[in-house]
C-alpha positions as MATLAB code, in Angstrom:
seq = 'MSDEIKYKNNPLNGVSLKKLLNELVEQYGFEILFAYLNINCFKTNPSVDSSVKFLKKTEWAREKVEVFYMYEFKNYPRASSEQFQLPPRDRIVPDGQVSGEPAKLSLEDAERLREKRAKKSAERTHGAGFRKGPGKRFTAKKGGYSRDTSESTATDDGPYSSAASDDDPWAKWKK';
ca = [
      96.421  113.492   41.206;
      95.289  111.077   38.114;
      94.520  107.236   38.287;
      97.623  107.069   36.118;
     100.052  108.280   38.914;
      98.829  106.856   41.750;
      98.973  103.373   40.038;
     101.934  104.004   37.993;
     103.791  104.907   41.426;
     102.483  102.402   43.885;
     105.505   99.746   44.188;
     102.125   96.962   44.817;
     100.171   98.105   42.069;
     100.050   94.750   39.518;
     101.872   92.418   42.771;
      99.414   89.426   43.471;
      99.417   88.632   47.370;
     100.599   84.910   45.976;
     103.480   86.121   44.278;
     104.761   88.719   47.022;
     104.453   85.791   49.966;
     106.319   84.189   47.439;
     109.120   86.628   47.046;
     109.224   87.140   50.829;
     109.310   83.246   51.478;
     112.274   82.905   49.083;
     114.007   85.622   50.323;
     113.394   84.707   54.564;
     111.349   81.930   55.252;
     108.534   81.038   57.324;
     110.886   81.467   60.650;
     112.054   84.883   59.789;
     108.214   86.169   58.574;
     106.739   84.977   61.621;
     109.475   86.151   64.272;
     109.179   89.408   62.392;
     105.419   89.522   61.803;
     103.881   87.457   64.553;
     101.076   86.041   62.588;
     100.159   82.470   62.990;
      99.770   81.452   59.650;
     103.755   81.592   59.367;
     104.140   79.135   62.488;
     101.597   76.511   62.020;
     101.376   74.562   58.865;
     103.271   77.139   57.144;
     102.889   76.795   53.124;
     101.654   79.749   50.430;
      98.855   78.609   49.334;
      97.028   78.696   53.248;
      98.922   81.666   54.026;
      97.222   83.633   50.962;
      93.656   82.040   52.076;
      94.070   83.914   55.359;
      95.756   86.871   54.166;
      92.758   86.963   51.820;
      90.160   86.807   55.101;
      92.250   89.260   57.552;
      92.979   92.671   56.385;
      95.011   93.673   59.256;
      97.075   91.066   58.791;
      97.247   91.542   54.930;
      98.331   95.193   55.747;
     100.907   94.354   58.201;
     102.465   91.644   55.339;
     102.150   94.597   52.454;
     104.403   96.940   54.402;
     106.913   94.572   55.203;
     107.362   93.845   51.669;
     107.223   97.621   50.729;
     109.663   98.887   53.352;
     111.614   96.128   54.298;
     111.722   93.314   51.133;
     111.895   96.358   48.601;
     113.832   99.245   51.439;
     111.667  101.943   50.116;
     111.875  104.981   52.619;
     109.430  105.168   55.638;
     106.188  107.019   54.097;
     104.801  110.537   55.106;
     102.617  111.106   57.867;
     100.081  111.353   55.133;
     100.517  108.401   53.220;
     101.417  106.251   56.347;
      97.623  106.812   56.995;
      96.338  105.353   53.712;
      96.317  101.356   53.645;
      99.574   99.892   51.895;
      98.028   99.287   48.644;
      96.826  102.914   48.275;
     100.323  104.850   49.325;
     102.131  105.936   46.483;
     105.930  106.714   46.050;
     107.201  109.877   44.759;
     108.470  109.819   41.700;
     112.566  108.985   41.595;
     112.686  106.924   44.623;
     113.487  102.933   43.219;
     113.519   99.931   45.702;
     116.413   98.833   47.372;
     118.334   95.628   48.066;
     116.158   93.558   50.624;
     117.137   94.106   54.233;
     119.623   91.583   56.176;
     116.453   89.977   58.813;
     117.962   87.634   61.303;
     116.116   85.567   64.322;
     118.367   87.150   66.986;
     117.177   91.089   65.801;
     113.458   89.647   65.660;
     114.026   88.594   69.290;
     115.796   92.187   69.762;
     112.907   93.978   68.194;
     110.169   91.732   70.288;
     111.868   92.935   73.293;
     111.816   96.574   72.191;
     108.008   96.364   71.052;
     107.315   94.852   74.570;
     109.260   96.839   76.818;
     107.739   99.915   74.921;
     104.469   98.450   75.368;
     104.452   97.867   79.261;
     105.628  101.665   79.841;
     102.560  102.678   77.814;
     100.069  100.422   80.034;
     102.088  101.241   83.120;
      99.767  103.988   83.936;
      96.447  102.619   83.115;
      94.823  100.517   85.914;
      91.576   98.874   86.523;
      88.495  100.644   86.649;
      87.933  102.048   90.349;
      84.495  101.591   91.112;
      82.605  101.936   94.443;
      83.693   98.829   97.218;
      86.171   97.723   94.306;
      90.056   98.677   95.220;
      92.424   96.274   93.476;
      96.114   96.440   94.828;
      98.928   95.210   92.843;
     100.535   91.709   94.459;
     103.483   89.525   93.197;
     101.942   87.167   90.834;
      98.779   89.617   89.973;
      96.383   91.533   91.707;
      93.782   91.698   94.560;
      90.769   92.968   95.708;
      91.251   95.448   98.562;
      88.169   95.034  101.342;
      89.562   97.632  103.621;
      86.836   99.913  102.542;
      83.690   99.292  102.592;
      80.657  100.907  100.752;
      77.610   98.991  102.670;
      74.944  100.984  104.553;
      73.538   99.595  108.018;
      70.552   99.140  106.994;
      70.840   97.314  103.845;
      71.028   93.505  103.143;
      74.280   93.873  102.238;
      75.183   95.507  105.674;
      78.893   94.279  107.249;
      76.759   92.605  110.120;
      74.946   90.463  107.427;
      78.238   89.753  105.452;
      79.304   87.004  107.132;
      75.882   85.219  107.091;
      73.677   84.876  103.925;
      73.397   88.019  102.118;
      70.292   87.447  101.051;
      69.103   86.413  104.816;
      67.438   89.384  105.555;
      65.315   89.259  102.403;
      64.135   86.032  103.246;
      62.554   87.413  106.534;
];
């Protein structure tokens, strides 16, 4: 694939980050951008210049904004699995695909989306737990986790024996 075709079919070719942000802010405003993207530069003292400065330094945030621009604002169809692996500035759209109308977004939809993501994240991490090492068992309790001390890995002849555990653990060492 030649570079000419690649740049011709890339919707972000020739679009500066400042122009991109100006279009997004004009259409949606900082409040909706923060609600959908959850990037702090859109919440605390938001301005286009400060956001551009932050996004130029932070690759993950810039890519998140560029993806939002392509698929919500320009309303292109979602990327194929091969294109999804590439950063947004390297993605190309097939010939004949044109941008559509910007998506209608609201704060209520953003809240529903955030709840859906939180639920999905909780389902993914539900099976994951703490690493369990010898003598370190954790049990779930309301309000957090607590250490289960019902099982001991100490030997009776060591300085950490159960008899010495009530006293100074270094007591036998000192003698």
